[in-house]
Coordinates of C-alpha atoms and ligand atoms in Angstrom, one line a residue:
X10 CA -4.8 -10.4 3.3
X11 CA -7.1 -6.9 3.5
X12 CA -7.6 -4.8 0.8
X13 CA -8.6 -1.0 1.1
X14 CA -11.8 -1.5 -1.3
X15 CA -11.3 2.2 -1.7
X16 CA -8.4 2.0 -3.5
X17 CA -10.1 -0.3 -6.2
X18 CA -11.1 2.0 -9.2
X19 CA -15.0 1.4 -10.0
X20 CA -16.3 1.3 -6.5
X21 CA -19.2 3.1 -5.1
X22 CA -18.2 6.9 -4.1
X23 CA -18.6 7.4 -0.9
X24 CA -20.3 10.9 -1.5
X25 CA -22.8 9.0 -4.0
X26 CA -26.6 8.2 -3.4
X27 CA -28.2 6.3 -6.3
X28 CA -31.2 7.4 -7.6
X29 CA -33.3 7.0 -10.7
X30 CA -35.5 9.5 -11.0
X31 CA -34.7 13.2 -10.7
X32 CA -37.7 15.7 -9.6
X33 CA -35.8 19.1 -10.1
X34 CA -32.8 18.5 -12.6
X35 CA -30.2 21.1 -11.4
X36 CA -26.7 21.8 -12.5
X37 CA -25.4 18.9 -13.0
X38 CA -22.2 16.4 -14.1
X39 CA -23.0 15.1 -17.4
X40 CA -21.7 12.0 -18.3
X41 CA -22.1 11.9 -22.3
X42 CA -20.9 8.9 -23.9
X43 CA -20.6 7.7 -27.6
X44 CA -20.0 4.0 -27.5
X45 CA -17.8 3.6 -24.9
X46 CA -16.2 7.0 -24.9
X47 CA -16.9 9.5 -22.4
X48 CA -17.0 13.2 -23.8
X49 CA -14.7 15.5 -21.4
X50 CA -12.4 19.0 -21.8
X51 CA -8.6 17.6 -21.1
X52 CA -5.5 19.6 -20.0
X53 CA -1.9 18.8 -21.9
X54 CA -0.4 15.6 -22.3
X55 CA 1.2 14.1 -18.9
X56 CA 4.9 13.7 -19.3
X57 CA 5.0 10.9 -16.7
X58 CA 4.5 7.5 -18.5
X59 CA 1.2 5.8 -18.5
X60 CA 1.3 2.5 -16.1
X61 CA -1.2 0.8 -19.0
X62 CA 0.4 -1.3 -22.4
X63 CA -3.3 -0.1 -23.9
X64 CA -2.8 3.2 -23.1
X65 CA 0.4 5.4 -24.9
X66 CA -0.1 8.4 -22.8
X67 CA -2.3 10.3 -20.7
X68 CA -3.3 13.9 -20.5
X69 CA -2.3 16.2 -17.3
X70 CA -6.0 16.1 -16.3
X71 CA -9.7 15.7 -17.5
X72 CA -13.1 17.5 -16.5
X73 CA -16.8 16.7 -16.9
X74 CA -19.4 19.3 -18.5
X75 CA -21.1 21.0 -15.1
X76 CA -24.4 22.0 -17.0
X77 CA -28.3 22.6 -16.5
X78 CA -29.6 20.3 -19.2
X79 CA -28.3 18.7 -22.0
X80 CA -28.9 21.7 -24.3
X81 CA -25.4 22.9 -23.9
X82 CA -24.6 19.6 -26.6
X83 CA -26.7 21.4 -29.7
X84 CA -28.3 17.6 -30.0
X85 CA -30.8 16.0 -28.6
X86 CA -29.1 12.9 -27.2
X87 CA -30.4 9.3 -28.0
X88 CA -30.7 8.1 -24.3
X89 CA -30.6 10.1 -20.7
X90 CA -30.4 8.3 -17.6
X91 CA -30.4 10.2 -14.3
X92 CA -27.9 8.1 -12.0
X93 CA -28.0 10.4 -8.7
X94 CA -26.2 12.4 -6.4
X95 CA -22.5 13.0 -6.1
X96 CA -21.9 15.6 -3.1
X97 CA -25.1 16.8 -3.4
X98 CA -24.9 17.6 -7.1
X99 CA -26.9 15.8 -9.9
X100 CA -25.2 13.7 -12.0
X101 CA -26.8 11.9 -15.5
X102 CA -25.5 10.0 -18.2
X103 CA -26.4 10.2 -21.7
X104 CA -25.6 8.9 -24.5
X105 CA -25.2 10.6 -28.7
X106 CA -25.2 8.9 -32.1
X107 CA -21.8 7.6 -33.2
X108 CA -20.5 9.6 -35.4
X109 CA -21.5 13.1 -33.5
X110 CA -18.6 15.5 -33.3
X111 CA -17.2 16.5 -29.3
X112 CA -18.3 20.2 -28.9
X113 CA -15.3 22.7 -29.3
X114 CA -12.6 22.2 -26.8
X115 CA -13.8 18.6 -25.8
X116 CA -12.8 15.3 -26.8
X117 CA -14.1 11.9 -26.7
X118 CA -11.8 9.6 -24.7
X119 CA -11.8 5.9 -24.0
X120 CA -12.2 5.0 -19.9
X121 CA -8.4 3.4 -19.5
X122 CA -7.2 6.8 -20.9
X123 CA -8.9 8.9 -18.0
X124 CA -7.9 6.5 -15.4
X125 CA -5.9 8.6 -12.4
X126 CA -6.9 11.8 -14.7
X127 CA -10.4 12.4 -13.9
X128 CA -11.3 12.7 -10.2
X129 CA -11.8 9.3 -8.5
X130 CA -15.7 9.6 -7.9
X131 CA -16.2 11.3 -11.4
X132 CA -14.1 8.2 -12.6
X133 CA -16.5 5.3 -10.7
X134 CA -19.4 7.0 -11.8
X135 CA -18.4 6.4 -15.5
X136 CA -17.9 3.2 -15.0
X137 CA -21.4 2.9 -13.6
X138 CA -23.1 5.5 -16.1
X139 CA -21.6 3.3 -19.3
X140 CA -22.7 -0.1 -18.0
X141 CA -26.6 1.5 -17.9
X142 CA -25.6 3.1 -20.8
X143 CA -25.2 0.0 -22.5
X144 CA -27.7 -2.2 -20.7
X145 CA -30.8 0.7 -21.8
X146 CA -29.6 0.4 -25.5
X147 CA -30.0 -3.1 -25.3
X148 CA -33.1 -3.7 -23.8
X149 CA -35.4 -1.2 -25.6
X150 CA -37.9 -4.3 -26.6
X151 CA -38.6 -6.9 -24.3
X152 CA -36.7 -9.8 -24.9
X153 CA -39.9 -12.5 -24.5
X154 CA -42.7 -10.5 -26.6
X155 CA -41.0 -7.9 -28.9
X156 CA -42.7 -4.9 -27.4
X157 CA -40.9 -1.7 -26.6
X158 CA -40.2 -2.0 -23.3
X159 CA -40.9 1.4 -20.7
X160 CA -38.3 2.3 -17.8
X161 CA -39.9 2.6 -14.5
X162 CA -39.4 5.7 -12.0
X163 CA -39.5 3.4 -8.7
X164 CA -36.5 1.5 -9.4
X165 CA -33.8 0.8 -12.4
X166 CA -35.9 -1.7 -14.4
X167 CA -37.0 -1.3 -17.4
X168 CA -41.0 -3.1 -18.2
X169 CA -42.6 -4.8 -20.8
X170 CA -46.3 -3.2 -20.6
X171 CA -47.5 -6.0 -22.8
X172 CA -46.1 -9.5 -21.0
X173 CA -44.9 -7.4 -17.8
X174 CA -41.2 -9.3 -18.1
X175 CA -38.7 -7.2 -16.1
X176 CA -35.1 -6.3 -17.5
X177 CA -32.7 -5.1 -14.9
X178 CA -28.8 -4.0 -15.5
X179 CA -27.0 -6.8 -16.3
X180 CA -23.7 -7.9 -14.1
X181 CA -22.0 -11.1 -15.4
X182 CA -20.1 -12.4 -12.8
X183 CA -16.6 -13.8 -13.4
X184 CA -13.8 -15.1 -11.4
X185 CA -9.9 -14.3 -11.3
X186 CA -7.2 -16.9 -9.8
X187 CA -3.6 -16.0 -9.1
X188 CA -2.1 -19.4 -8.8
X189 CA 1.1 -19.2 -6.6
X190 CA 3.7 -22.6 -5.9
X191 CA 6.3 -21.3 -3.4
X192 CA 7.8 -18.1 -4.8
X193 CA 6.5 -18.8 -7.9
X194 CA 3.0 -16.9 -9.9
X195 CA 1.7 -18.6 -12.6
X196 CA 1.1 -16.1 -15.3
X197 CA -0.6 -16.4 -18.4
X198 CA -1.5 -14.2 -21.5
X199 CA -4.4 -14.6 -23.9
X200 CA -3.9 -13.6 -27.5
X201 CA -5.5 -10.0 -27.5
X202 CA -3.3 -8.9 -24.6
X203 CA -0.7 -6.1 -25.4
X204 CA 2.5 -7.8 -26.6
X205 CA 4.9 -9.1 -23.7
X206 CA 2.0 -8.6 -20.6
X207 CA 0.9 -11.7 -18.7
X208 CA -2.0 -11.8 -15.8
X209 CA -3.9 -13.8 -13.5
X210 CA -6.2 -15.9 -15.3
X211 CA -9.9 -15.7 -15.3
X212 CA -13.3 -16.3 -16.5
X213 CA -17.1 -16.1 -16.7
X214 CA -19.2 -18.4 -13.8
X215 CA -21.4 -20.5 -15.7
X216 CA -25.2 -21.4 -14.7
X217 CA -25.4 -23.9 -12.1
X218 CA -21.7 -23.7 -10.8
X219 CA -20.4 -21.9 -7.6
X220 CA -17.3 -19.4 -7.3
X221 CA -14.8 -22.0 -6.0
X222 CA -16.1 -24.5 -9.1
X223 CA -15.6 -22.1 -11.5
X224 CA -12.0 -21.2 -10.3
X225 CA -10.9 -25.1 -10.7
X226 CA -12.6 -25.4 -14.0
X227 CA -11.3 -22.2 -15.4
X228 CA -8.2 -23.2 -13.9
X229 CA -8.2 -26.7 -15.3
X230 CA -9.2 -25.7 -18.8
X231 CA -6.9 -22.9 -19.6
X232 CA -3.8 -23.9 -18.1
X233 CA -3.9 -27.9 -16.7
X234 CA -3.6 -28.0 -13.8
X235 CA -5.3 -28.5 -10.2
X236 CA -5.3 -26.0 -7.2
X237 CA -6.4 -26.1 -3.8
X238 CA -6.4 -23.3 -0.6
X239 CA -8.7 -20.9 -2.2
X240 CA -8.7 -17.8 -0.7
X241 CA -11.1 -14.8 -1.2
X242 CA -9.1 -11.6 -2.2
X243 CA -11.4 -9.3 -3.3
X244 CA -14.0 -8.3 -6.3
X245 CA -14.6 -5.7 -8.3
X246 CA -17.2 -3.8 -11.1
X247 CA -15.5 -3.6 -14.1
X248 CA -17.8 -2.1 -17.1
X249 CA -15.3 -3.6 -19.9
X250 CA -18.9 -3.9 -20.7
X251 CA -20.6 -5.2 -17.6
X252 CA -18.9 -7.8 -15.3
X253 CA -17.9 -8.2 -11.9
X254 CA -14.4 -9.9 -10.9
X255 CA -14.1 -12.1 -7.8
X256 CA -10.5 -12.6 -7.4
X257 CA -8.5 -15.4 -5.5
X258 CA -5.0 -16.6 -4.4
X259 CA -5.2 -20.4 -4.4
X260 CA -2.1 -22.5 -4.1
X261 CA -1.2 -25.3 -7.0
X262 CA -1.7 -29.3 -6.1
X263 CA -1.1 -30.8 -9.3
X264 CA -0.3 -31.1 -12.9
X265 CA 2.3 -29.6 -15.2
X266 CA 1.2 -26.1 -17.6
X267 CA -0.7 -27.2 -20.7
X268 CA -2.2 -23.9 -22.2
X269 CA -5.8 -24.2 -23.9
X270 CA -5.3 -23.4 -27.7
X271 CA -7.1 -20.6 -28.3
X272 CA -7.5 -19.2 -25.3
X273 CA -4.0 -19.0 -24.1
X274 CA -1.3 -17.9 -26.0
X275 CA 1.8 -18.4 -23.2
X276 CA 1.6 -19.6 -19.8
X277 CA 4.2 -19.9 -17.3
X278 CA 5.8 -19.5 -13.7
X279 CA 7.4 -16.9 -12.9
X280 CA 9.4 -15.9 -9.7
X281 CA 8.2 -13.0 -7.6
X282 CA 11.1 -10.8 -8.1
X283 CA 11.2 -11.2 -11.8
X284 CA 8.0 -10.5 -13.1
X285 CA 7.1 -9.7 -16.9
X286 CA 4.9 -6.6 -17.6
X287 CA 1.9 -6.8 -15.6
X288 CA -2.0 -5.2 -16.2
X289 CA -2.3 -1.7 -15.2
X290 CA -3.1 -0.9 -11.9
X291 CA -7.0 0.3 -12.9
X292 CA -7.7 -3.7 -12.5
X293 CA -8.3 -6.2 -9.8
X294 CA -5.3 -7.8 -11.6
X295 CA -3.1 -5.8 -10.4
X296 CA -4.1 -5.4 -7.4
X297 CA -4.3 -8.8 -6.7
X298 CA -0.6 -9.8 -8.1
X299 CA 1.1 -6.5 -6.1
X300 CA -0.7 -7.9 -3.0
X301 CA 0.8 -11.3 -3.5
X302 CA 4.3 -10.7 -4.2
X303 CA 4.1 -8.1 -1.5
X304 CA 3.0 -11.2 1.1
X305 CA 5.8 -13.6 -0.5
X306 CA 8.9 -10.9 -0.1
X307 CA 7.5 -9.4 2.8
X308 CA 8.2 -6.1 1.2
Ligands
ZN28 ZN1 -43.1 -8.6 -23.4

């Protein structure tokens, strides 16, 4: 099974070259974020449906600020972070104090909602941008010693000066398994999922365990029972804030459903051709079930 990686929102642009520090700032793409909303101008609302439970509607189309500094804001914003080059042109992130107003004819707007609405690259890139967003908030002092912590120009680290310990972005790995039995997808929902949606399950790797023991385990513990034929799908960033998912197809070997209190809310098998309503197709999720079903009808 071959996915086009390409097609999986969150990727690297292929026009993109990383940098951290920025000798000449230029006009640039500015990626301004309060919390996790990214500040953008937006056309009208789309009358086609949104494909995402989370998301009511979306708008026609979204754009990014294209400015020389971040004067443009009237604030001076509590965090800048230059994150590179996207076709040649400069692109930073930065992030403003919660309750600061979007400048006339802007809005504020949650990621899910500008999924297919912004441009593809522009859309990756916020998904980068609000991960280090998030991971320079949290590491202003150094976790060991207390002491404000300094970001370095070589490299995307930020430095204690006093004890030297090194704080780079955080990725928390965690692992997705569709479990198939014949024409049948075991599907499960955990309780904050919108009502009626079932996935793939999944969960974080713990210290000291591999991929493939984490994909039993979760497997074992949410729903009860025992798979075997692992098989690598494919992975992917997701900044919901700061993981990335490994995703499998493994076949079931044993055991009848049993869903973890708590944790899962409904589990069950369904058959390929009558599916209940399924993740939007911004996730791995998705991806992952549409591939499956696609390999079991041959359609
Ligand atoms: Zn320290």
């Amino acid at each position: 099974m071959v996915t086009k990686m390409s097609e999986l929102p969150f990727g690297t642009p292929p026009a993109f070259e990383q940098r951290v520090f920025c000798d000449a700032p230029g006009e640039a793409h500015w990626f301004v974020f309060r919390g996790s909303e990214l500040l953008v101008e937006l056309g009208p609302p789309d009358p086609r449906p949104s494909d995402d439970l989370r998301v009511p509607s979306r708008p026609s189309w979204a754009r990014l600020p294209l400015q020389k500094s971040h004067n443009w804001l009237g604030c001076e914003p509590a965090r800048t972070l230059y994150l590179g080059r996207l076709s040649g042109v400069d692109c930073w992130a930065a992030e403003v104090a919660a309750a600061f107003p979007a400048p006339a004819g802007m809005s504020w707007q949650g990621l899910r909602t500008l999924f297919s609405v912004l441009d593809d690259a522009q859309f990756a890139l916020a998904g980068r941008a609000v991960q280090l967003v998030d991971w320079d908030r949290t590491h202003q002092f150094c976790g060991r010693c207390g002491a404000p912590t300094v970001a370095k120009r070589e490299e995307r680290v930020r430095q204690c000066p006093a004890c030297k310990l090194s704080a780079y972005p955080r990725v928390a790995p965690a692992v997705m398994a569709l479990v198939k039995r014949e024409k049948q997808l075991l599907l499960a929902r955990s309780p904050h999922f919108p009502p009626g949606m079932y996935s793939a399950l999944a969960g974080f790797v713990e210290p000291g365990e591999s991929l493939e023991q984490c994909l039993a385990r979760e497997v074992a513990e949410e729903v009860g029972v025992q798979v075997s034929g692992m098989r690598y799908f494919a992975s992917q960033s997701w900044p919901f804030p700061h993981s990335l998912m490994i995703a499998f197809v493994c076949e079931w070997s044993g055991g009848e459903i049993r869903p973890q209190a708590g944790e899962i809310e409904a589990a069950n098998w369904f058959e390929v051709l009558q599916l209940p309503k399924l993740p939007s197709k911004i996730s791995i999720a998705r991806r992952l079930i549409d591939a499956v079903v696609k390999e079991l009808t041959g359609s």
